[in-house]
XYZ file of C-alpha atoms in Angstrom:
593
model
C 129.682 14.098 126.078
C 126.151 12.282 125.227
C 128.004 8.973 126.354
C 129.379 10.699 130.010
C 125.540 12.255 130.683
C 124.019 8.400 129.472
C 126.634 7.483 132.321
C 125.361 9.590 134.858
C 121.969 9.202 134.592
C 121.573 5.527 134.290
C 124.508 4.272 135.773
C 125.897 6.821 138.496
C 122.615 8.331 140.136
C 120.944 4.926 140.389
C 124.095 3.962 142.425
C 124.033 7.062 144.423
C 120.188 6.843 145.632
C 120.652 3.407 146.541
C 123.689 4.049 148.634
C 121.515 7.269 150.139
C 118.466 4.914 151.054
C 119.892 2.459 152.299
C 122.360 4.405 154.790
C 119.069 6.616 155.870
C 116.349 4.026 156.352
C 113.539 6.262 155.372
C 114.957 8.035 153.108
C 116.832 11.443 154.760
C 116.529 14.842 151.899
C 119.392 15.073 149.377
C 120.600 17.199 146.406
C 119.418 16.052 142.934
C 119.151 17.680 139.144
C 116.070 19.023 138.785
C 114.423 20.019 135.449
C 113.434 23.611 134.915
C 111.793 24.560 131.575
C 111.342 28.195 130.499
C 108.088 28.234 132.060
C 109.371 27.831 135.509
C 107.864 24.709 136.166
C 109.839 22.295 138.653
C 109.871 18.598 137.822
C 112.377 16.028 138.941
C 113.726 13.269 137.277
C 111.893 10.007 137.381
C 112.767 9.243 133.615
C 113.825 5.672 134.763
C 110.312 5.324 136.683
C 108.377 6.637 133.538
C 110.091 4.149 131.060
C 109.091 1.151 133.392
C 105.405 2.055 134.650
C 103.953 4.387 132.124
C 100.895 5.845 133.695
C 97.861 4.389 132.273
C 95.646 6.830 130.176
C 92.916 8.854 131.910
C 89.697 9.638 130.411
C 88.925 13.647 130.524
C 84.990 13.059 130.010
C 84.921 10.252 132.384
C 86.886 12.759 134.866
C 89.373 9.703 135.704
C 91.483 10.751 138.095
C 94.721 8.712 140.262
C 94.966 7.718 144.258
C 98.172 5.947 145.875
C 97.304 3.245 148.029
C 100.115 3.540 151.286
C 101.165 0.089 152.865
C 102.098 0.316 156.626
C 105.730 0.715 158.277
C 107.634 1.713 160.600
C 109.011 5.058 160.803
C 112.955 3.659 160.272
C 111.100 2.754 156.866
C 111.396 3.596 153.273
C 107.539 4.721 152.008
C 106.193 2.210 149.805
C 102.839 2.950 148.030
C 100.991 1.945 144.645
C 98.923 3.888 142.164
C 95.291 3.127 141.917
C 94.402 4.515 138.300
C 91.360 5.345 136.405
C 88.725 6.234 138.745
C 85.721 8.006 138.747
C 84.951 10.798 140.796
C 81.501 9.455 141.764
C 82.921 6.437 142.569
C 85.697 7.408 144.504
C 83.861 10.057 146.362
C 84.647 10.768 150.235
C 86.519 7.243 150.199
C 89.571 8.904 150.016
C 92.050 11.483 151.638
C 94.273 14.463 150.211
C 97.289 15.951 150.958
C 98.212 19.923 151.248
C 101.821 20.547 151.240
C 104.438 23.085 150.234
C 106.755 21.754 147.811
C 109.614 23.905 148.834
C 113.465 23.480 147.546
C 113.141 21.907 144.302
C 116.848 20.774 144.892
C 116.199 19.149 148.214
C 114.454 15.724 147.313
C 114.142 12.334 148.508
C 113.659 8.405 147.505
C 110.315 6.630 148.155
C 108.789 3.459 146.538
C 106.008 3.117 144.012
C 104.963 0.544 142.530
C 108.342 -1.588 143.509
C 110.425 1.138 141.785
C 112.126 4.262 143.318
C 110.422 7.712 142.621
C 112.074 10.884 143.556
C 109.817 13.542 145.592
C 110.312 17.262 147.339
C 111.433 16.266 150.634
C 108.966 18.572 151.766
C 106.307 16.307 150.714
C 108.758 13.327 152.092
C 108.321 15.132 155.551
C 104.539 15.308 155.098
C 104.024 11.677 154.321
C 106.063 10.952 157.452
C 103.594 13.174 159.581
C 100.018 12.032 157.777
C 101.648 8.463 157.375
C 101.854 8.389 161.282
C 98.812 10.173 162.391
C 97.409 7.495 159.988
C 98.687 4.870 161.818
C 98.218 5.838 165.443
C 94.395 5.846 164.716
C 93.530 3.240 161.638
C 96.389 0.262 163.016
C 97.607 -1.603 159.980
C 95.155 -0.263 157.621
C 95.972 1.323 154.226
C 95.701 4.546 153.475
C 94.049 5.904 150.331
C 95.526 9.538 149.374
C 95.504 12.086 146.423
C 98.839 13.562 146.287
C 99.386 15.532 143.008
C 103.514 15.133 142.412
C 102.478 11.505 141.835
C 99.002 10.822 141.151
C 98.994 13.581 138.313
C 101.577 12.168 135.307
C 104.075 15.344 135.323
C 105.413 14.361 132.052
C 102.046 14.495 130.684
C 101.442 18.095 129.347
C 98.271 17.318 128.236
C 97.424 15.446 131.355
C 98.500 18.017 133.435
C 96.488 20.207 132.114
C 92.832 18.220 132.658
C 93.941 17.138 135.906
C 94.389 20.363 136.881
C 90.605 21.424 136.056
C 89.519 18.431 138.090
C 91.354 20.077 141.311
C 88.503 21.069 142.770
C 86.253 18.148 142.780
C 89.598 16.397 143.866
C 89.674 18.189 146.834
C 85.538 18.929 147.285
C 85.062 14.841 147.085
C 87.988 13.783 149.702
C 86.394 12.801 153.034
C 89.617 15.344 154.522
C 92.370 17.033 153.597
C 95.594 16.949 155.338
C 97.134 20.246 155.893
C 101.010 20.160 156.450
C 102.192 23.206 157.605
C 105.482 21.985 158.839
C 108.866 21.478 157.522
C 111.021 18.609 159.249
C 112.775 21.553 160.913
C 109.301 22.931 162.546
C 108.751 23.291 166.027
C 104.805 22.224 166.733
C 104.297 24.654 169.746
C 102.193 27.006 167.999
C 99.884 24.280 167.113
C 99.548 24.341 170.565
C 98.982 27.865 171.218
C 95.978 27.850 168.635
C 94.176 25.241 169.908
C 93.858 26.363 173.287
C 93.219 29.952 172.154
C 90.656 28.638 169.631
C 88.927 26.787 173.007
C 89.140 29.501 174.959
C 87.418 32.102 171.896
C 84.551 29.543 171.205
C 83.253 29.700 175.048
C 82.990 33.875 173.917
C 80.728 35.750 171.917
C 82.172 37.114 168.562
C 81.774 40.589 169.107
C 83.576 40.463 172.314
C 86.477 38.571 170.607
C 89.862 40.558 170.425
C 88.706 42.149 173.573
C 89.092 38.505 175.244
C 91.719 37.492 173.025
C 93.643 40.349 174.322
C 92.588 39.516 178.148
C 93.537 35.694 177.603
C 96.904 36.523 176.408
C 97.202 39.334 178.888
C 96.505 36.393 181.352
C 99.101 33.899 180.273
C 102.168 36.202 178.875
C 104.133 36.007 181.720
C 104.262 32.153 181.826
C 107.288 31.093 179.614
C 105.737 27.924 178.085
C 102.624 30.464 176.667
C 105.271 33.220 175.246
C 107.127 30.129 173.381
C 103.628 29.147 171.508
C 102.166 32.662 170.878
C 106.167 33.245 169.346
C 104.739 29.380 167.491
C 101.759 31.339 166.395
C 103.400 33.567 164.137
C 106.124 30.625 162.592
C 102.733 28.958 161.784
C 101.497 32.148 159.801
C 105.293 32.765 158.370
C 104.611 28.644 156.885
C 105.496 28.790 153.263
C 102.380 26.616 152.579
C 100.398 29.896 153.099
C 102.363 31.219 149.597
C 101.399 28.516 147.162
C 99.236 29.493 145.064
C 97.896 26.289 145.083
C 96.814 25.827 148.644
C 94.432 28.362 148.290
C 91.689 26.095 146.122
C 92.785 23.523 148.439
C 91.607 24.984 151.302
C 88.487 26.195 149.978
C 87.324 23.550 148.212
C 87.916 21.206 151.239
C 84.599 19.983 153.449
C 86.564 18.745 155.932
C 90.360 20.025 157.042
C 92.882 18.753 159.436
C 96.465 20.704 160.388
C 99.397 18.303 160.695
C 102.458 20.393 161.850
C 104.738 17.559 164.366
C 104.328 14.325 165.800
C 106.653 15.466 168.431
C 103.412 17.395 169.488
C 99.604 15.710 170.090
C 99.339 14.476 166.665
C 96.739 16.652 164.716
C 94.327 18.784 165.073
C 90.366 18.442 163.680
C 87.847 20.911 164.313
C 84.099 20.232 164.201
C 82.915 23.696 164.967
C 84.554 25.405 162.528
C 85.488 25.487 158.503
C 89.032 25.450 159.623
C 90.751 25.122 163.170
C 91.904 28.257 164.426
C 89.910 30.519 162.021
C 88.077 32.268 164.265
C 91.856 33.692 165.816
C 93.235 34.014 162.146
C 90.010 35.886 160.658
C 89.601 38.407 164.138
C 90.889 42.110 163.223
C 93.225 41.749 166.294
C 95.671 44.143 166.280
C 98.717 42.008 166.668
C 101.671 44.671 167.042
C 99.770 46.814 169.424
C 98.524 44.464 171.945
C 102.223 42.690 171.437
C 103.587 46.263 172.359
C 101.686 46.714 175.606
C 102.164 43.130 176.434
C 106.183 43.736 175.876
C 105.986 46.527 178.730
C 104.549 43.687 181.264
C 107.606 41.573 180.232
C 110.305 43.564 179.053
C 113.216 41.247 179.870
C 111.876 38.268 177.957
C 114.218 36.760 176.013
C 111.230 35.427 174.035
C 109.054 38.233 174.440
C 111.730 40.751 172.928
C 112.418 37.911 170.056
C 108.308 38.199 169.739
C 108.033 41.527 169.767
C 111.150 41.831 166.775
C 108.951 39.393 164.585
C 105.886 41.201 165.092
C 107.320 44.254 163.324
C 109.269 42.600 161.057
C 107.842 43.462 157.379
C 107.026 40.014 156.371
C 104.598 39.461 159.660
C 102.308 41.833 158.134
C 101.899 40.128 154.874
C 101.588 36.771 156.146
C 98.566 37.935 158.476
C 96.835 39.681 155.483
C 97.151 36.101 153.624
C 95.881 34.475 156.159
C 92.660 36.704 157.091
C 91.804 37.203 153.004
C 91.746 32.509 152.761
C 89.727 32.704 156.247
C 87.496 35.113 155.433
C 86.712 33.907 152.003
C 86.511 30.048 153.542
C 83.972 31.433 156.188
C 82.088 32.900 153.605
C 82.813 30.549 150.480
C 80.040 29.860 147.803
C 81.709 29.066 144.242
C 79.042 31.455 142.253
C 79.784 34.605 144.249
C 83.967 34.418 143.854
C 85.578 37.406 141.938
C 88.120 36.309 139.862
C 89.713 39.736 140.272
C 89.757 39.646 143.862
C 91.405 36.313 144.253
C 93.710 37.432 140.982
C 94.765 40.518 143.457
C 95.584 37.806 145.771
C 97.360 35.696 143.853
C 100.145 38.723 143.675
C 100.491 37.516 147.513
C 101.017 33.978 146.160
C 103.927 32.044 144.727
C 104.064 29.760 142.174
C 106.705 27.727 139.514
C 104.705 28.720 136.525
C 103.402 32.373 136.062
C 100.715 30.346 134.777
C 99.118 29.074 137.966
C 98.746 32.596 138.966
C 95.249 32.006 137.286
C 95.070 28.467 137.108
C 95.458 27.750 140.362
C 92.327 29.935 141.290
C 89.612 29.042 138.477
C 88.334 26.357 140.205
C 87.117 28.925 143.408
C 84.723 30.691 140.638
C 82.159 29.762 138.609
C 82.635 28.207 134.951
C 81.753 31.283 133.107
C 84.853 33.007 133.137
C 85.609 30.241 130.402
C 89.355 29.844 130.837
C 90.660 26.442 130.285
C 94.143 25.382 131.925
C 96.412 24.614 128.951
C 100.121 24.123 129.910
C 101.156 24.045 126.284
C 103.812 25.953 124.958
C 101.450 27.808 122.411
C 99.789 28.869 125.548
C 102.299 31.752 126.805
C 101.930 33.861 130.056
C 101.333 37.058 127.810
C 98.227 35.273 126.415
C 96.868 34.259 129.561
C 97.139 36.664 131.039
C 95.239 39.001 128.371
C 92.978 36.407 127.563
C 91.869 36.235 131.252
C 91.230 39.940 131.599
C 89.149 39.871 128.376
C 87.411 37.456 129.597
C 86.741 39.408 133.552
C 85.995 42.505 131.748
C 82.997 40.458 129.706
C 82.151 38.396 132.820
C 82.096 41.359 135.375
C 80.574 44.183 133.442
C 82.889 46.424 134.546
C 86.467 48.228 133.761
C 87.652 47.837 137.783
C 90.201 45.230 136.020
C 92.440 48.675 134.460
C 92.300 49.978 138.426
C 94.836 46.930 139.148
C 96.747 47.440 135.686
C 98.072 50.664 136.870
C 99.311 49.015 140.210
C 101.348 46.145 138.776
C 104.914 46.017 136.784
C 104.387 44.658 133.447
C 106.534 42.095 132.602
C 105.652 39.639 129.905
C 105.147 42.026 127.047
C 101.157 42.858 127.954
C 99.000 45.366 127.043
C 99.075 48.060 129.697
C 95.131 47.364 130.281
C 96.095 43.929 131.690
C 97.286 43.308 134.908
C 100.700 41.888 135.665
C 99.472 39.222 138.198
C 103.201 38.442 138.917
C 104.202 42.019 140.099
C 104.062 41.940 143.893
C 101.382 43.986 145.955
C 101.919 47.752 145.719
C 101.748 48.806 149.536
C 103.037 52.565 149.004
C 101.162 55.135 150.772
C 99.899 56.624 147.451
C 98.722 53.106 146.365
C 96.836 52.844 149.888
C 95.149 56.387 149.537
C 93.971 56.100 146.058
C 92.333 53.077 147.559
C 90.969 54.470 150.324
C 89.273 56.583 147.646
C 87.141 53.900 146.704
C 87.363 50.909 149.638
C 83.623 52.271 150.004
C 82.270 51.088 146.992
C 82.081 47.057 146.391
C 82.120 47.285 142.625
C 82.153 50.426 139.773
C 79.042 51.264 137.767
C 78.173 48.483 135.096
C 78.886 49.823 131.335
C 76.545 48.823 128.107
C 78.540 45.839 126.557
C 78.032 47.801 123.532
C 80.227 50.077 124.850
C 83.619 48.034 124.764
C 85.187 45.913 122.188
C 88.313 44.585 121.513
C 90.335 43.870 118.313
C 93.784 42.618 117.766
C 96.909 44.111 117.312
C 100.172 43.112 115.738
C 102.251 43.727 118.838
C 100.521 42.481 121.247
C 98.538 39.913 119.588
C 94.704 38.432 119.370
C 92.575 40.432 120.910
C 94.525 42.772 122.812
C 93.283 46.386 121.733
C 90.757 47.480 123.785
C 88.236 50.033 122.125
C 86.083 51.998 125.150
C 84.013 54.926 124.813
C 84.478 57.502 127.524
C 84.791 61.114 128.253
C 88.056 63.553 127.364
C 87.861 65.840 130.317
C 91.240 67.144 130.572
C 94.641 67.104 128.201
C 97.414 68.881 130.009
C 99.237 70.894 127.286
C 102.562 71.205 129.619
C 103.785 70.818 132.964
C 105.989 72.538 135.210
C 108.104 69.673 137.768
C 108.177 70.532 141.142
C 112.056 70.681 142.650
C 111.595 67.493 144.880
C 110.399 65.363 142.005
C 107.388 64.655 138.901
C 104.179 66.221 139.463
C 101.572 63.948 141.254
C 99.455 66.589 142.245
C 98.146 69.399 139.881
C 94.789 71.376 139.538
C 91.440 71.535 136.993
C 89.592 74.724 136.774
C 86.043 74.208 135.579
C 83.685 77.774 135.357
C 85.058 79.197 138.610
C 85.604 75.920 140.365
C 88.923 74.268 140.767
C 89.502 71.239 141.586
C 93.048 69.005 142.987
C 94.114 66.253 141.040
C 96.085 63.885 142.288
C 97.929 60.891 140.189
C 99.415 57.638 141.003
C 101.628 58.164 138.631
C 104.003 60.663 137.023
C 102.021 63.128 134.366
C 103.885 64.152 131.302
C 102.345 67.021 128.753
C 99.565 65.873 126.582
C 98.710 63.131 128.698
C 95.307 62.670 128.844
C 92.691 62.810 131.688
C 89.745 59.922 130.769
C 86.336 59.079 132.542
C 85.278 55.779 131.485
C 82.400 54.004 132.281
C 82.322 51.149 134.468
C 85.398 52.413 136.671
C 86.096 53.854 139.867
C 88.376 56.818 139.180
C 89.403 59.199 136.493
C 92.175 57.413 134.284
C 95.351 59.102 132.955
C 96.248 57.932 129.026
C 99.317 58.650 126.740
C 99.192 59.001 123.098
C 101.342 56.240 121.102
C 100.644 56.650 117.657
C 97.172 55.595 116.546
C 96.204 53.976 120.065
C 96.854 55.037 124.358
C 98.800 53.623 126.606
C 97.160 53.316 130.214
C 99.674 55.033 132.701
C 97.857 56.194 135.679
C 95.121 56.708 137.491
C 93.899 60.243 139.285
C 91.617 61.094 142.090
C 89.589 63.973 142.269
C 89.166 66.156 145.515
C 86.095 68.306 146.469
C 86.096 71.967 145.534
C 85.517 73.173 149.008
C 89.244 72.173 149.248
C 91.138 75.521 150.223
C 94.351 75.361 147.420
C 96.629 76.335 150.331
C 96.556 73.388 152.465
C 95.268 71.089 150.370
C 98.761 68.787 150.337
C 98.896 68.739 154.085
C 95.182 66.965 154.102
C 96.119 64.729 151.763
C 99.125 63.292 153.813
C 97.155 63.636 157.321
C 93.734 62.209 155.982
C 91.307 61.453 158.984
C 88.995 58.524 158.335
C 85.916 61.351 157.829
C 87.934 62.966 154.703
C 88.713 59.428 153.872
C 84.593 59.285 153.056
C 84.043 62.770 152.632
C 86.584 64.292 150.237
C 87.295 62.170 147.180
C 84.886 62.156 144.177
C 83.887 59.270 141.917
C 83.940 59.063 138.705
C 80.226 60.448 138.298
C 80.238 62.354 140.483
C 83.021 64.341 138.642
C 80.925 63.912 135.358
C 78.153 65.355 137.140
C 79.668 68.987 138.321
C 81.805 69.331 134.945
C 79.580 70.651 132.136
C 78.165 67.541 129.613
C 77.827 69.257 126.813
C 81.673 70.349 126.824
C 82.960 66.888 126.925
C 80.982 64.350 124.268
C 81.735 60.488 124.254
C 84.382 59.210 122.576
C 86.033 55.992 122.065
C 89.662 55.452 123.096
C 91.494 52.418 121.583
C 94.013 51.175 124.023
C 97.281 48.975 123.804
């Protein structure tokens, strides 16, 4: 068996590529064994590549990083590039260019030529070299082209290296004079390219505040030409790009000072903007309301072939998503200033995100924030997901000042054996109406109520490891001694009575008897405990309503809420302490698991 897998590997595969280059020219995508190690992490085998060129050694204090230098061709042409290694980020700074790019398939890959041997790449990343690689040479002639590209410049055999390279991302990206944004696959169509930048021209003659109102009008203008239904339909592929879901591109496009979109060379090249962070922000970040206006604009074209098709993928559930993605990275690029970044926030986001590793759920956003969130990207094996992950929201908790981290515990599936204080940063986006009207219940408010430090500690456990009990003191105000279940299902909605006062409950999860009913500081809502032996387990989290809620209709408000008992009705978690009695409920300290 060992002398059969020798076979194929050195013998058979070599003899395969060579017969796949040469009969393709530049080198078309093809199926090759691709190495997947328990973490999820994707690399592809360039063992033959590694054993001739070892990488040289970078220098983590001296923040050495790699650049490929890219020899012209012709497009018929197999890539051919060399590695430029140990520089210096002041060195190297703005003479270079990077690359954003969506690895895609891990089994779809491709040949191309570094250093005089062949290297196997994502075809996706093929596909972008082909598009920068021309754009490149349309406008520099027979010049070279200096690029950061992180499949090859980083050593992905490295785990070590990996791991400081990843740290330097940002200043990678910060110190390029642009980034190249690929949103394209080699099956893309560019029209929606197209669409944006003539929209984007036509919203920068405007004045903000009048913007969807004239984004509306311009499209109302143009819908019934065919050409203009066949871009806005582009639009929306553009949004639906699976570069918007690595995790990755996120710091990317942050970090970047200057940005270019690449999506065909079938269409004008690129696109540059020099009046804003991004092109096309200004349409991407704009509260339009996309299925609406598509619906009225479907009645002035009904029998559109590519207005019906448009109108389907507007209401398809994916659309939605990919719009929210794309506001939350314009918004926050519009706005971006390292110091102010929540880790939280773009942690919430992340959920949005994909990524290889569970890992670079975090890692992939640390370099958006400031330092003092003190997490270090270690790719190790001793570093598992379950310590990460509870590491990081130690480490938020102490950084923020506040509990809101247990808000988005409740929210997520755990996986990964956590501590049901920590978030599950893998678990997808809870978009449930009870999810969105418990946050409705608190949208309002920017961050909870700071606690004393003093107040919260955490020890370890021998379950869940180092660190991963967290001790808080709080308030007891309610243990329900038993529950009846309503016919239709577990009870979500039940009632406090307080000296004559009564007040409706509702949880986001199912309450069981003895489950407890905690205020703690430095949160936004009332949280719902159960007892496991010497310690609580975090299951829930309750909102209180106002007492001049009638008990008779109170459940039809609740599912017909009106943005004024959005504000009015809900009560924080003061607010609550405030109208029970103190001296009945003294501070306590909850140890939770």
């Amino acid at each position: 068996m060992d002398c059969i897998l020798f076979t194929m590997n050195r013998i058979i595969w070599p003899l395969i590529r060579e017969i796949l280059v040469n009969a393709n020219g530049s080198g078309e995508a093809y199926d090759l064994p691709v190495a997947e190690p328990s973490n999820g992490f994707y690399t592809l085998e360039n063992t033959e590549f590694y054993a001739k060129i070892p990488y040289a050694k970078l220098d983590p204090p001296k923040k050495e990083f790699r650049l490929l230098k890219f020899f012209p061709r012709k497009p018929s042409e197999v890539i051919h590039c060399q590695l430029v290694d140990k520089l210096e980020h002041e060195n190297a700074k703005k003479h270079y260019k990077a690359l954003s790019y969506c690895a895609g398939n891990p089994n779809q890959t491709r040949v191309i030529m570094v250093n005089g041997l062949e290297f196997n790449i994502f075809a996706n990343l093929g596909h972008a070299l082909d598009e920068v690689l021309g754009i490149w040479q349309a406008t520099n002639g027979q010049d070279d082209l200096l690029l950061w590209v992180d499949q090859i410049c980083i050593d992905q055999s490295n785990v070590e290296e990996r791991s400081h390279q990843v740290g330097l991302m940002r200043d990678i990206y910060k110190f390029a004079e642009e980034t190249f944004i690929c949103l394209s696959t080699k099956e893309s169509d560019g029209a929606g390219i197209d669409w944006l930048r003539k929209a984007s021209d036509e919203s920068e003659k405007l004045q903000t505040r009048h913007m969807q109102k004239a984004l509306f009008e311009y499209i109302r203008k143009q819908i019934n030409e065919p050409g203009f239904r066949a871009g806005l339909h582009g639009f929306f592929d553009i949004l639906k790009s699976n570069w918007w879901t690595r995790s990755w591109i996120f710091q990317e496009f942050l970090c970047s000072d200057s940005l270019q979109l690449v999506f065909d060379l079938r269409r004008p090249n690129s696109w540059h903007s020099k009046t804003l962070p991004v092109p096309g922000c200004d349409i991407i970040y704009t509260d339009f309301q996309w299925s609406q206006s598509v619906d009225v604009l479907h009645q002035l074209v009904p029998k559109s072939d590519t207005m019906n098709a448009l109108h389907q993928l507007v209401h398809s559930e994916n659309v939605d998503d990919s719009l929210q993605r794309a506001k939350f990275m314009a918004n926050c690029k519009m706005s971006w200033s390292v110091d102010e970044m929540n880790l939280r926030i773009l942690l919430n986001h992340s959920r949005r995100c994909r990524s290889s590793d569970p890992r670079d759920k975090i890692y992939a956003f640390l370099g958006c924030t400031s330092s003092n969130y003190s997490i270090v990207p270690d790719y190790s094996p001793a570093k598992s997901v379950r310590d990460l992950f509870t590491e990081s929201a130690r480490s938020i908790i102490l950084q923020e000042n506040n509990l809101a981290i247990l808000h988005d515990a409740v929210w997520s599936t755990k996986s990964h054996s956590l501590p049901s204080w920590t978030p599950d940063w893998t678990s997808t986006v809870d978009t449930s109406f009870l999810h969105e009207l418990v946050h409705w219940s608190r949208f309002w408010m920017e961050r909870p109520p700071d606690f004393e430090k003093s107040s919260v500690k955490f020890r370890d456990d021998l379950v869940y490891g180092l660190g991963s009990r967290l001790d808080v003191s709080g308030y007891c105000i309610k243990i329900w001694d038993h529950l009846s279940h309503a016919p239709e299902g577990p009870v979500r909605m039940t009632w406090i009575y307080e000296v004559k006062k009564s007040y409706g409950v509702l949880a986001s999860h199912e309450i069981l008897a003895q489950d407890e009913l905690w205020i703690l500081p430095g949160t936004w809502n009332p949280l719902i405990f159960r007892k496991q032996a010497s310690n609580f387990s975090l299951v829930g989290e309750a909102v209180f309503l106002k007492e001049d809620y009638e008990r008779g209709n109170i459940t039809v408000e609740l599912f017909s809420l009106s943005e004024r008992y959005r504000l009015d009705s809900y009560m924080t978690s003061n607010e609550v302490l405030r109208s029970f009695s103190y001296g009945v409920y003294d501070q306590k300290i909850i140890s939770i698991c």
